[in-house]
Amino acid sequence: MEVWKIKEGLYQSSKIDDLEVFESYKFDAVIDLEGGFDKIHKQGVIYLYFHFYDAPWLPNRIKLNAAGLFGFSLWHDGARVLVHCAQGMNRSSLVNGVILNLGGDTGKEAVRIITAARPGALLNPIFRIYLLSLS
């Protein structure tokens, strides 16, 4: 499990396959975009499961925005939020981009922040173009 800090309190990671690493970050919330539920047994962690594919199309935008709002609301109130997918590259970057946009960053700023924090992020051109379109 690799974890990248996007901004203070907002993270993204690859698959949660090391519970010791996961627990060391003391996350308050997890947005899981990967296929399958994580075996997180930490009391008090709020868990949102929203699987979609890293494909040449966007996921359902209503659900994407809901996941972003979920993450933003918690992060804005001081929670430590982890967004994760299989590799922590595209799906987690898309949702974190929506979260950053809700926090006031333009899509262009969100892409810059995410790609600086997570090398190789947003290689999916549809996800990148969508984020860049956000004002």
Short mmCIF file of C-alpha atoms in Angstrom, two decimals:
data_model
loop_
_atom_site.label_atom_id
_atom_site.label_comp_id
_atom_site.label_asym_id
_atom_site.label_seq_id
_atom_site.Cartn_x
_atom_site.Cartn_y
_atom_site.Cartn_z
CA MET A 1 0.00 0.00 0.00
CA GLU A 2 1.42 3.33 -1.06
CA VAL A 3 -0.08 6.57 0.26
CA TRP A 4 0.30 10.04 -1.25
CA LYS A 5 -0.57 13.25 0.58
CA ILE A 6 -2.53 15.50 -1.78
CA LYS A 7 -3.13 18.30 0.72
CA GLU A 8 -3.14 18.37 4.51
CA GLY A 9 -5.75 15.83 5.57
CA LEU A 10 -6.47 14.60 2.01
CA TYR A 11 -4.73 11.48 0.70
CA GLN A 12 -4.90 8.90 -2.02
CA SER A 13 -3.52 5.41 -2.15
CA SER A 14 -3.30 2.14 -3.92
CA LYS A 15 -5.21 -0.91 -2.68
CA ILE A 16 -5.42 -1.21 1.10
CA ASP A 17 -3.38 -4.38 1.51
CA ASP A 18 -1.37 -3.44 4.61
CA LEU A 19 -3.55 -2.68 7.61
CA GLU A 20 -0.57 -1.52 9.69
CA VAL A 21 0.25 1.18 7.13
CA PHE A 22 -3.42 2.10 6.88
CA GLU A 23 -3.84 2.39 10.65
CA SER A 24 -0.62 4.43 11.02
CA TYR A 25 -2.27 7.31 9.11
CA LYS A 26 -5.28 7.46 11.45
CA PHE A 27 -7.76 8.05 8.65
CA ASP A 28 -11.26 9.12 9.64
CA ALA A 29 -12.87 8.30 6.28
CA VAL A 30 -12.21 6.12 3.25
CA ILE A 31 -13.65 6.44 -0.24
CA ASP A 32 -13.07 3.06 -1.89
CA LEU A 33 -13.23 3.07 -5.70
CA GLU A 34 -11.77 -0.38 -6.23
CA GLY A 35 -13.69 -3.58 -6.90
CA GLY A 36 -14.32 -5.16 -3.52
CA PHE A 37 -14.83 -4.04 0.05
CA ASP A 38 -11.78 -3.46 2.25
CA LYS A 39 -11.42 -5.35 5.50
CA ILE A 40 -11.06 -2.30 7.68
CA HIS A 41 -11.94 -2.98 11.27
CA LYS A 42 -10.99 0.37 12.74
CA GLN A 43 -13.85 1.73 14.81
CA GLY A 44 -14.97 5.21 13.82
CA VAL A 45 -13.86 5.09 10.17
CA ILE A 46 -16.58 6.23 7.79
CA TYR A 47 -16.46 4.12 4.64
CA LEU A 48 -17.95 4.92 1.23
CA TYR A 49 -17.80 2.31 -1.51
CA PHE A 50 -18.18 3.61 -5.06
CA HIS A 51 -16.65 1.24 -7.61
CA PHE A 52 -16.16 2.42 -11.17
CA TYR A 53 -13.70 1.52 -13.87
CA ASP A 54 -10.61 3.33 -15.07
CA ALA A 55 -12.09 3.49 -18.56
CA PRO A 56 -12.38 6.01 -21.40
CA TRP A 57 -15.62 7.40 -19.97
CA LEU A 58 -16.65 9.16 -16.79
CA PRO A 59 -18.54 7.36 -14.07
CA ASN A 60 -22.08 8.47 -13.31
CA ARG A 61 -21.66 12.21 -12.64
CA ILE A 62 -24.35 12.38 -9.96
CA LYS A 63 -22.57 9.64 -8.00
CA LEU A 64 -19.14 11.15 -8.72
CA ASN A 65 -20.28 14.49 -7.34
CA ALA A 66 -21.88 12.78 -4.32
CA ALA A 67 -18.63 10.95 -3.54
CA GLY A 68 -16.74 14.22 -3.93
CA LEU A 69 -19.15 16.04 -1.64
CA PHE A 70 -18.90 13.26 0.93
CA GLY A 71 -15.10 13.54 0.94
CA PHE A 72 -15.08 17.32 0.86
CA SER A 73 -17.53 17.69 3.75
CA LEU A 74 -15.45 15.50 6.00
CA TRP A 75 -12.11 16.96 4.89
CA HIS A 76 -13.40 20.53 5.25
CA ASP A 77 -14.41 19.73 8.84
CA GLY A 78 -10.91 18.46 9.67
CA ALA A 79 -11.20 14.72 9.02
CA ARG A 80 -8.32 12.78 7.49
CA VAL A 81 -9.75 11.42 4.23
CA LEU A 82 -8.28 8.65 2.08
CA VAL A 83 -9.48 8.10 -1.49
CA HIS A 84 -8.17 4.87 -2.96
CA CYS A 85 -8.31 2.68 -6.02
CA ALA A 86 -6.11 -0.18 -7.20
CA GLN A 87 -3.01 1.88 -8.02
CA GLY A 88 -3.84 5.33 -6.68
CA MET A 89 -3.44 6.87 -10.11
CA ASN A 90 -6.60 7.67 -12.03
CA ARG A 91 -9.85 6.92 -10.20
CA SER A 92 -8.62 8.28 -6.87
CA SER A 93 -7.20 11.32 -8.66
CA LEU A 94 -10.55 11.99 -10.32
CA VAL A 95 -12.42 11.96 -7.00
CA ASN A 96 -9.72 13.97 -5.24
CA GLY A 97 -9.91 16.48 -8.09
CA VAL A 98 -13.63 16.88 -7.46
CA ILE A 99 -12.94 17.29 -3.73
CA LEU A 100 -10.29 19.95 -4.39
CA ASN A 101 -12.63 21.75 -6.77
CA LEU A 102 -15.34 21.82 -4.12
CA GLY A 103 -12.69 23.32 -1.84
CA GLY A 104 -12.13 26.21 -4.22
CA ASP A 105 -9.34 25.01 -6.50
CA THR A 106 -9.96 25.27 -10.23
CA GLY A 107 -9.75 22.07 -12.20
CA LYS A 108 -6.38 23.17 -13.57
CA GLU A 109 -5.08 23.79 -10.04
CA ALA A 110 -6.46 20.44 -8.88
CA VAL A 111 -4.68 18.61 -11.71
CA ARG A 112 -1.42 20.42 -10.87
CA ILE A 113 -1.71 19.61 -7.15
CA ILE A 114 -2.54 15.95 -7.74
CA THR A 115 0.11 15.29 -10.40
CA ALA A 116 2.76 16.99 -8.26
CA ALA A 117 1.84 14.83 -5.27
CA ARG A 118 1.31 11.56 -7.16
CA PRO A 119 3.72 10.99 -10.07
CA GLY A 120 1.97 9.23 -12.94
CA ALA A 121 -1.49 10.38 -11.87
CA LEU A 122 -4.26 11.24 -14.30
CA LEU A 123 -2.99 9.33 -17.29
CA ASN A 124 -6.62 8.66 -18.18
CA PRO A 125 -7.27 11.51 -20.64
CA ILE A 126 -11.05 11.56 -20.05
CA PHE A 127 -10.58 12.03 -16.29
CA ARG A 128 -7.91 14.70 -16.84
CA ILE A 129 -10.00 16.61 -19.42
CA TYR A 130 -13.02 16.52 -17.11
CA LEU A 131 -11.06 17.94 -14.19
CA LEU A 132 -9.48 20.62 -16.40
CA SER A 133 -12.97 21.70 -17.44
CA LEU A 134 -13.96 22.54 -13.85
CA SER A 135 -13.84 26.23 -12.99
#
